[in-house]
Tab-separated table of C-alpha atoms in Angstrom:
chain	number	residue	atom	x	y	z
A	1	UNK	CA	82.469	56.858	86.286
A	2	UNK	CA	85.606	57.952	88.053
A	3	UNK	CA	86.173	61.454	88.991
A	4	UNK	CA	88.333	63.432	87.204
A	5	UNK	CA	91.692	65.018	89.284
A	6	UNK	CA	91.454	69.003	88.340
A	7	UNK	CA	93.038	70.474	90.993
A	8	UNK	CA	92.888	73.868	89.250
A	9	UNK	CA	88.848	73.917	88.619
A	10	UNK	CA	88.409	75.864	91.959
A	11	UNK	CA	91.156	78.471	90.605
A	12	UNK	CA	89.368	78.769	86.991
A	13	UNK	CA	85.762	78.619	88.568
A	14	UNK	CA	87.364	82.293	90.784
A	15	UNK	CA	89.183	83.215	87.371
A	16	UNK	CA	85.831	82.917	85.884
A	17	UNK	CA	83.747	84.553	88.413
A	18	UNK	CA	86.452	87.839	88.025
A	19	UNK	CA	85.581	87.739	84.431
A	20	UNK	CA	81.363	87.443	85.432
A	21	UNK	CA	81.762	90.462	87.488
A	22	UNK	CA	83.845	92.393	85.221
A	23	UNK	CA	81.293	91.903	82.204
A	24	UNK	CA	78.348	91.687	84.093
A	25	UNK	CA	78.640	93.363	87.745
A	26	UNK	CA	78.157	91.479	90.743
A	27	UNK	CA	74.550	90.731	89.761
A	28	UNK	CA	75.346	89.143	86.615
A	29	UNK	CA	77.685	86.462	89.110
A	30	UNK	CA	75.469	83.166	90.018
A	31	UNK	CA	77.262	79.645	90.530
A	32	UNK	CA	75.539	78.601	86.951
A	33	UNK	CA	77.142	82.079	85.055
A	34	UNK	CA	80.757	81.141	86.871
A	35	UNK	CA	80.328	77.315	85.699
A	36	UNK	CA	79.577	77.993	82.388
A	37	UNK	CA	82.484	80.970	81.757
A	38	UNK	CA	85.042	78.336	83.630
A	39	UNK	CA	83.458	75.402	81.464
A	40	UNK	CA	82.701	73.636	84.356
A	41	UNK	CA	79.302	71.517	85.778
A	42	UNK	CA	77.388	73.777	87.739
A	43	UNK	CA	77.635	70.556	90.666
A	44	UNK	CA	81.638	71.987	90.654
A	45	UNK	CA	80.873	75.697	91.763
A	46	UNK	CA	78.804	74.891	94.440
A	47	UNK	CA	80.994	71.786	95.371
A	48	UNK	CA	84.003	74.667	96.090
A	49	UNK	CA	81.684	77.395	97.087
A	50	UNK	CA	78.447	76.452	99.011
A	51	UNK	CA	77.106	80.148	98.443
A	52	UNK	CA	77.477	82.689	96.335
A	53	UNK	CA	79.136	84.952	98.814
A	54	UNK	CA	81.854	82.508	99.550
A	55	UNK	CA	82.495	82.912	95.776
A	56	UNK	CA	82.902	86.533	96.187
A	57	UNK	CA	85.074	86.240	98.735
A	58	UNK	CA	87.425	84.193	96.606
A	59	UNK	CA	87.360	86.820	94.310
A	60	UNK	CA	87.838	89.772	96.093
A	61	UNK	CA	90.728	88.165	97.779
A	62	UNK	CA	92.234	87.564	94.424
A	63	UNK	CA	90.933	91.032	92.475
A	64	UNK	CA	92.264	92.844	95.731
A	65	UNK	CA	96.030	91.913	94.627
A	66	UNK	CA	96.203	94.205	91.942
A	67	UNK	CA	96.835	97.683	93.449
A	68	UNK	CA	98.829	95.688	96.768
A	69	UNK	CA	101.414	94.483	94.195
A	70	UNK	CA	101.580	97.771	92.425
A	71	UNK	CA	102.435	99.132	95.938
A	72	UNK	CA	104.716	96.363	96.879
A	73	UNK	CA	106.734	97.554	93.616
A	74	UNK	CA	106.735	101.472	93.806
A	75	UNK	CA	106.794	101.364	98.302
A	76	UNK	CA	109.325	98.558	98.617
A	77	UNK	CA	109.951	98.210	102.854
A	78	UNK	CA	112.510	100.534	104.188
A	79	UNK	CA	112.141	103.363	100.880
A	80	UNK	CA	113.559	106.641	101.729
A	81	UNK	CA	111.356	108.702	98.515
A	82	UNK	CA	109.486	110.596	98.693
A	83	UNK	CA	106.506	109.258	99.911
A	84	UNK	CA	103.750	111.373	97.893
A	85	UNK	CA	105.902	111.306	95.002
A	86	UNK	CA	105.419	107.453	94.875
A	87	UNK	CA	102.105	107.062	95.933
A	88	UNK	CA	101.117	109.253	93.300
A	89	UNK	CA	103.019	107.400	90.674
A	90	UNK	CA	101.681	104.141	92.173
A	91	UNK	CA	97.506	105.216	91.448
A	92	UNK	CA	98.572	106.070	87.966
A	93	UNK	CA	100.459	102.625	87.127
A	94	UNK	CA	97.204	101.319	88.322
A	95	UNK	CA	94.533	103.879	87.113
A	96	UNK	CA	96.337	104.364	83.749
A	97	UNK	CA	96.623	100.670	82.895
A	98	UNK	CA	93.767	98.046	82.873
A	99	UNK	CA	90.614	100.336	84.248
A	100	UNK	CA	88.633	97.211	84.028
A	101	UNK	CA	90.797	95.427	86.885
A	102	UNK	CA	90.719	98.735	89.223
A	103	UNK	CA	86.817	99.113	88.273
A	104	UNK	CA	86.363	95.512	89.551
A	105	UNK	CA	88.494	95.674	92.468
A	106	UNK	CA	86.057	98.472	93.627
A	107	UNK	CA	82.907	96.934	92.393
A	108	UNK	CA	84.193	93.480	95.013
A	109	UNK	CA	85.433	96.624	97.735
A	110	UNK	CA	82.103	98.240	97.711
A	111	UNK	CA	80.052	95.295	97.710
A	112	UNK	CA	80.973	94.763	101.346
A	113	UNK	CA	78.395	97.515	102.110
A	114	UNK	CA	75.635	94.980	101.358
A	115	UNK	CA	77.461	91.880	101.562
A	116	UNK	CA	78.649	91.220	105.253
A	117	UNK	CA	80.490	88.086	104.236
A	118	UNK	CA	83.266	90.261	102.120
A	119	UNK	CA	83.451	93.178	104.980
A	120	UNK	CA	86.305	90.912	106.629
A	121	UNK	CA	88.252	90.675	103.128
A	122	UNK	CA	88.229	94.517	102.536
A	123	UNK	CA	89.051	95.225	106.357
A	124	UNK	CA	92.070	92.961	105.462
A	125	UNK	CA	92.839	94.692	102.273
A	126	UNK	CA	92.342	98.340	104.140
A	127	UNK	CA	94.613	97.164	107.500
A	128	UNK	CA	97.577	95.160	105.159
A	129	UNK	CA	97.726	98.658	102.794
A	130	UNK	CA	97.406	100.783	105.675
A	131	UNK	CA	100.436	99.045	107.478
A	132	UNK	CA	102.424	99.297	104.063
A	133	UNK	CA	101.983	102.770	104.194
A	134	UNK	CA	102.748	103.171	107.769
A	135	UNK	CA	106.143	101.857	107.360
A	136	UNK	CA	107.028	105.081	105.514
A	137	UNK	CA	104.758	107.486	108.343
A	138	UNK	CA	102.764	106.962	111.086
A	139	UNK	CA	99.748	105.207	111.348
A	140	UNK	CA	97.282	108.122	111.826
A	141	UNK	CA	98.783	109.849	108.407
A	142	UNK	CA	98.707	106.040	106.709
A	143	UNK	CA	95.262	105.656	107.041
A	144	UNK	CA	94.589	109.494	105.937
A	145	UNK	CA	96.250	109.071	102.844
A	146	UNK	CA	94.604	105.580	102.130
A	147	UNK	CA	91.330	107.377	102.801
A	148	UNK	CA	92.536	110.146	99.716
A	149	UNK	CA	93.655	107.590	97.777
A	150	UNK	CA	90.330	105.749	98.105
A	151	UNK	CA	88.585	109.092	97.431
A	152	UNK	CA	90.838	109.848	94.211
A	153	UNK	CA	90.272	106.561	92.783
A	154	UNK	CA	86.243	106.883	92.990
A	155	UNK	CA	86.444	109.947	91.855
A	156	UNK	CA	88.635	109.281	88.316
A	157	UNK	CA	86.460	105.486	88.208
A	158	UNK	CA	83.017	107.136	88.493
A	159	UNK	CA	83.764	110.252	86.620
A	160	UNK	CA	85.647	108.549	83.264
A	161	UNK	CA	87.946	111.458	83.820
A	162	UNK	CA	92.136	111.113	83.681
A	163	UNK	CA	94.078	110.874	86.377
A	164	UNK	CA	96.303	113.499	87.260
A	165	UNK	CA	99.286	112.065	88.821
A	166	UNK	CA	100.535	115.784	89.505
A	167	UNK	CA	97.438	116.905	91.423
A	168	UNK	CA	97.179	113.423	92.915
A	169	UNK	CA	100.800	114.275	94.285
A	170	UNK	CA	100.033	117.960	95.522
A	171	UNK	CA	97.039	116.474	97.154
A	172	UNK	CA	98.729	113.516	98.886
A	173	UNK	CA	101.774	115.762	100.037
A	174	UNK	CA	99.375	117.807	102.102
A	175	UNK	CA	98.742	115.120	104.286
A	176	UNK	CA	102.164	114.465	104.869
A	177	UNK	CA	104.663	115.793	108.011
């Protein structure tokens, strides 16, 4: 039997394994649970991902978009804003909205810890955010306020509590020259 021309199975098999992780956590992702949620033969996931990790990888890159395009919108290159002001704003478009996508995006993050293969796609995400921010400050307050930002977002994910774009602001302005 000929083989059938999907050239978007590897996309749905990495759509799929989003959706594994979100209901399930990263333990609840194996090639057969991605197969079946894409409605593919298991022989397809491990055809476009020999191990599970390169899955994850796939997946992180693709969960990690979420908060970069919410910066990309709020910190467009050369803003003169205020720089806490929109940072801020930008964790509450993203905190406020789908949890579930920011609760996965630090589910893939934090798996790096135990995962080696995903450590270079967080580096990535950390460095390309990191450079974002430095274009409105310089590097050494960039990567203090994506280490608050990181802390803030834990600490509303892991607590259930609201986010408090006003605090979030006070907090981040601190940082700031």
């Amino acid at each position: 039997m000929p083989r059938r021309y999907d050239p978007e199975r590897r996309q749905r098999i990495i759509d799929a394994a989003i959706r594994v992780v979100g209901d399930k956590g990263i333990a609840g992702l194996t090639h057969r649970s991605a197969a079946a949620a894409a409605d593919v033969p298991l022989g397809s996931t491990t055809y476009h991902f020999a191990t599970l990790d390169e899955l994850l990888v796939a997946a992180l890159r693709q969960a990690s978009e979420g908060f970069g395009k919410v910066l990309a919108e709020l910190l467009p290159e050369g803003g003169r804003g205020d720089l806490a002001t929109d940072l801020a704003r930008a964790l509450g478009e993203w905190l406020d909205g789908d949890r579930t996508g920011a609760e996965l995006e630090y589910e893939l993050y934090l798996a790096a810890l135990r995962r080696p293969a995903l450590r270079p796609v967080a580096a990535e995400w950390t460095e390309e955010t990191a450079l974002r921010l430095a274009g409105r400050t310089d590097p050494v307050t960039a990567r203090a306020l994506l280490a608050l930002m990181d802390g803030i977002c834990l600490q509303v994910l892991l607590t259930g509590a609201s986010y408090d774009e006003e605090y979030a602001r006070e907090l981040l302005a601190r940082l700031i020259p």
